[in-house]
Structure formats: structure tokens, C-alpha cells
Short mmCIF file of C-alpha atoms in Angstrom, two decimals:
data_model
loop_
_atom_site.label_atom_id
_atom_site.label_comp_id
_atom_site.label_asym_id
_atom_site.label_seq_id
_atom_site.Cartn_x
_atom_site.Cartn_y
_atom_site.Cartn_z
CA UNK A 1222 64.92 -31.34 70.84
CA UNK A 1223 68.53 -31.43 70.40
CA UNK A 1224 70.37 -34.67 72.86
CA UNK A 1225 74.39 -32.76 73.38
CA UNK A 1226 76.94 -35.40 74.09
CA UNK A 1227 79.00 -33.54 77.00
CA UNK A 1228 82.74 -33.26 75.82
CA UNK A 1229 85.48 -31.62 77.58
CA UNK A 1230 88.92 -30.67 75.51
CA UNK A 1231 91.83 -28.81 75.78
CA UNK A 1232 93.02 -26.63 73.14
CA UNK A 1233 95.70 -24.51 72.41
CA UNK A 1234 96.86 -21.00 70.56
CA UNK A 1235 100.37 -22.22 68.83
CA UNK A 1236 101.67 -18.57 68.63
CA UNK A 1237 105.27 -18.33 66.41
CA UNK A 1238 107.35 -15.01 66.39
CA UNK A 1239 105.58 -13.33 63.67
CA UNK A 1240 102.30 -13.21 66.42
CA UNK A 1241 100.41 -15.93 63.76
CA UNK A 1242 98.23 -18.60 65.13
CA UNK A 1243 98.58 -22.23 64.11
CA UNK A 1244 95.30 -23.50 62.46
CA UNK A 1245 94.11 -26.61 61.00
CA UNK A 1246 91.61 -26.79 58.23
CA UNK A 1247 88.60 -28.82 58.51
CA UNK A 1248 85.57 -30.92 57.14
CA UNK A 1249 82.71 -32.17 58.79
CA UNK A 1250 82.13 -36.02 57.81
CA UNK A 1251 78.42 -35.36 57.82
CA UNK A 1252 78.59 -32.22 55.81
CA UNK A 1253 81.06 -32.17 53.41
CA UNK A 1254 80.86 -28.76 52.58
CA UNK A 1255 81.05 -27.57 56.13
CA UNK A 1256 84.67 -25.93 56.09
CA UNK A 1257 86.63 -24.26 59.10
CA UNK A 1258 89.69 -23.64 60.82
CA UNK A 1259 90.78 -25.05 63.63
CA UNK A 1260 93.35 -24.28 66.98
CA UNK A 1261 95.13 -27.84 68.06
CA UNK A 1262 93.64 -29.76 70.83
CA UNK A 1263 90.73 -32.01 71.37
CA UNK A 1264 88.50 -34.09 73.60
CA UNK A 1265 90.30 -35.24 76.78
CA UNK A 1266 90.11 -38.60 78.24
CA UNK A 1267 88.17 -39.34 81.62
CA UNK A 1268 90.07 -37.90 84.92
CA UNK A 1269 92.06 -36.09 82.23
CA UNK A 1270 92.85 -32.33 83.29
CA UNK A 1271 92.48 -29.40 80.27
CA UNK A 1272 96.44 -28.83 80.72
CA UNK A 1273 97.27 -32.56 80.52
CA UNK A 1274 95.00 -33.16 77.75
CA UNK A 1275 95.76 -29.84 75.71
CA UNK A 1276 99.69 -31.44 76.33
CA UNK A 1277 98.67 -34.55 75.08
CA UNK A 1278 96.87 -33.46 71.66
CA UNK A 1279 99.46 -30.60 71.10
CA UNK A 1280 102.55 -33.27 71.04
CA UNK A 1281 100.06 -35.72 68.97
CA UNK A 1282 98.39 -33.02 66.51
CA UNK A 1283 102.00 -30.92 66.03
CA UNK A 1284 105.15 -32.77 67.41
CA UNK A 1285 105.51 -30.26 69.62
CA UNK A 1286 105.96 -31.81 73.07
CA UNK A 1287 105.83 -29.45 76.33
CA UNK A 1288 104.55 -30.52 79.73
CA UNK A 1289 101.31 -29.75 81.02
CA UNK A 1290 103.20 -27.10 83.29
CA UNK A 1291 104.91 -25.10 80.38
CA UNK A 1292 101.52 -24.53 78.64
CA UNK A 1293 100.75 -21.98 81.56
CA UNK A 1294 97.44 -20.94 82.89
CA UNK A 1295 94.05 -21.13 80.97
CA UNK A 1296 93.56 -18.12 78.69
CA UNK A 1297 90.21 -18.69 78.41
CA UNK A 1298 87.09 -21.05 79.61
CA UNK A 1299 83.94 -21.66 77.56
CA UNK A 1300 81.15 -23.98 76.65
CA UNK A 1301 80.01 -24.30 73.24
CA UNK A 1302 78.09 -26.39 71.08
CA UNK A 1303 78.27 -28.20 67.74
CA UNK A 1304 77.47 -30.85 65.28
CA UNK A 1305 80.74 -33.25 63.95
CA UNK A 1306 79.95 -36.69 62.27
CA UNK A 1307 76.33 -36.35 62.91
CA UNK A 1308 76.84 -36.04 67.02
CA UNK A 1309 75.89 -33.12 68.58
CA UNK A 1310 78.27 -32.18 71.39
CA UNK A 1311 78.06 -29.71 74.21
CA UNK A 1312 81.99 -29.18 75.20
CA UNK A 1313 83.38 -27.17 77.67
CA UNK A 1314 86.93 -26.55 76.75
CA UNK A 1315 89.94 -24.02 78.04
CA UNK A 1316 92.48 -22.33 76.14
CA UNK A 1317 96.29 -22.41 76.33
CA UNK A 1318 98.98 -20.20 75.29
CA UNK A 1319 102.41 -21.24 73.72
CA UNK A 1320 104.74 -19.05 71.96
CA UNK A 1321 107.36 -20.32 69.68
CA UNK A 1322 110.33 -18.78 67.79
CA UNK A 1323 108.99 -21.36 64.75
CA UNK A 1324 107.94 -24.47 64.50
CA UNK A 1325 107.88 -26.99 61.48
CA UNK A 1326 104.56 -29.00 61.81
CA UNK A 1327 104.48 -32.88 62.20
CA UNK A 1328 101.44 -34.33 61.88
CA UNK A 1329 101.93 -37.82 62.16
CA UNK A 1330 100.71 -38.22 65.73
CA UNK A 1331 97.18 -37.77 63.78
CA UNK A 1332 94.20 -40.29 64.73
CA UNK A 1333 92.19 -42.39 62.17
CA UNK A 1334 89.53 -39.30 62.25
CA UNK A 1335 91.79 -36.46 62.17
CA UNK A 1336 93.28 -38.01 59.31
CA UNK A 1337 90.34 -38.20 57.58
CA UNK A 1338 89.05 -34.89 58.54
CA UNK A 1339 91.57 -32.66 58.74
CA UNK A 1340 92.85 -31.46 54.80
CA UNK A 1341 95.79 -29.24 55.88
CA UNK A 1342 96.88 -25.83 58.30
CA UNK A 1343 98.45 -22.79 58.16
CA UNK A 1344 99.90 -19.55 60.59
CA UNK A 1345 97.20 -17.07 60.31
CA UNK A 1346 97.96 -13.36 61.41
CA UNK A 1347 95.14 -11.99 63.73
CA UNK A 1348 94.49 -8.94 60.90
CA UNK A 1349 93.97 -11.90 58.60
CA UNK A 1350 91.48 -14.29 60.49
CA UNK A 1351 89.79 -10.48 60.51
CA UNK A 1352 89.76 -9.61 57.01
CA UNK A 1353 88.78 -13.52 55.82
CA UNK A 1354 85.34 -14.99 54.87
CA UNK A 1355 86.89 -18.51 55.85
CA UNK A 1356 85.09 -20.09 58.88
CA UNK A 1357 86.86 -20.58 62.14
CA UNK A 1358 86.63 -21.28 65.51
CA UNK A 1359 86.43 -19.70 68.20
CA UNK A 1360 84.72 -17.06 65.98
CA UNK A 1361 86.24 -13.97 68.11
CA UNK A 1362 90.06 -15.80 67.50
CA UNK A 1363 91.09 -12.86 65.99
CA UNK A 1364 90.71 -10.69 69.31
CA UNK A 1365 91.62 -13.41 71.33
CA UNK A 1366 95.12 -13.30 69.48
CA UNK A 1367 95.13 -9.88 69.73
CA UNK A 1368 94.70 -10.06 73.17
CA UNK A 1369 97.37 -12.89 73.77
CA UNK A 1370 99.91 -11.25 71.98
CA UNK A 1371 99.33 -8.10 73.89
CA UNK A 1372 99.75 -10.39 76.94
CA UNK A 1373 102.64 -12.82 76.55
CA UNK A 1374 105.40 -12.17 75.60
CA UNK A 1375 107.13 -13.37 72.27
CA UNK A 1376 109.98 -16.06 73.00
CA UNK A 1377 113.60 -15.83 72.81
CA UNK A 1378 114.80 -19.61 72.73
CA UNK A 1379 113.89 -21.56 69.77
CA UNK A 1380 112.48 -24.83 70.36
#
């Protein structure tokens, strides 16, 4: 029998003009050749709320700072559950929205582990995360982003 660790995060859909998401690439510690793509956000601290915490690891992850208030409502709520360094987690997690003109990532806000598991990112179009044989999470991104971008509209300020 399986023991989850019960996580809750925050993440976030970095959307730029061109309608691509921002991903980060990833390896599992534990299983090296475990490979997948990412959205920003993470775990969030205790009392923390999604919006607060999705805030928090978008500004630490990207450089991007916004309040918990300009990331919006929730796109989406869901509970899912995975191995990372060995630790099973069950994490129930909620989806943001932000659209930007561009933006030039800045990773140094990165933690020890993020630095040590996290080997680079890229904009992916949603007809691209279709067509690819990379791994990524959520595993239906590429109609979620479809759906987003049929949603929100794009910006007209940069950042």
C-alpha cells in the first residue's frame, strides 16, 4: 500500500501573446530518467491560500511579480498523485491564468531543489504540447490552453 504525503500548491499557466504556455523541464531525483514539463508554481506553505502561494512561486520561479488579486480566479481544481525524490504525494492544487505581452524569464528566485531539478523551460504552443511525445503535466495542458486562450483575453500592456 502506497502512504501519499498530502500537498497543496498553486500553479500557474504563464500565457505570452503568441497564446504559448511557459514550461519548465524536469527530472525526478529518484529517477533520473523520468523527464517532464512543468507549469510554475509549487507546494504552498501552511494557512497559505492557492492565489497567495501560486503569487509567491510565480515571482520566485519567473521574476514575474503580480499580487495574489491580479492572478484572477482558479481555472481549474484537481487532486492528483505522484512520486518526486522517492515521496509519494497526494496534492490538491488550482490553476491560475496570466497573460503577458512577453516576458524574459529570471530564474534566480530558484530553491536548492529546483535548482537541482529543474534543467531548463520553454513557451510551448498548445498544437505543440499536442503533436509532442515529451511528458508533461497536467497531461490534458494542451486543451486546457486551448480552452484559456479561448477564454481570456490576450493583453495589451506589456509588463
Amino acid at each position: 500500500m502506497t502512504v501519499f504525503h498530502p500537498r497543496r500548491a498553486g500553479r500557474v499557466l504563464l500565457v505570452d501573446a503568441s497564446g504559448r504556455v511557459l514550461l519548465f523541464e524536469g527530472v525526478d531525483p529518484a529517477r533520473p530518467g523520468h523527464r517532464y514539463w512543468f507549469t510554475p508554481g509549487g507546494g504552498l506553505t501552511p494557512g497559505e491560500s492557492p492565489a497567495v502561494g501560486a503569487a509567491r512561486e510565480l515571482a520566485e520561479e519567473t521574476g514575474l511579480r503580480l499580487t495574489p488579486a491580479e492572478l484572477g480566479r482558479s481555472v481549474r481544481t484537481e487532486t492528483i498523485e505522484f512520486p518526486f525524490d522517492g515521496v509519494w504525494y497526494r496534492q490538491e492544487q488550482e490553476f491560475f491564468v496570466v497573460r503577458v505581452p512577453t516576458w524574459d524569464v529570471d530564474t534566480a528566485g530558484f530553491d536548492a531543489i529546483e535548482r537541482a531539478s529543474v534543467t531548463g523551460h520553454r513557451w510551448w504552443s498548445a498544437a505543440e504540447l499536442a503533436d509532442t511525445a515529451d511528458r508533461f503535466y497536467p497531461t490534458d495542458l494542451a486543451a486546457l490552453l486551448t480552452q484559456v486562450l479561448a477564454a481570456a483575453p490576450a493583453p495589451e500592456a506589456s509588463c
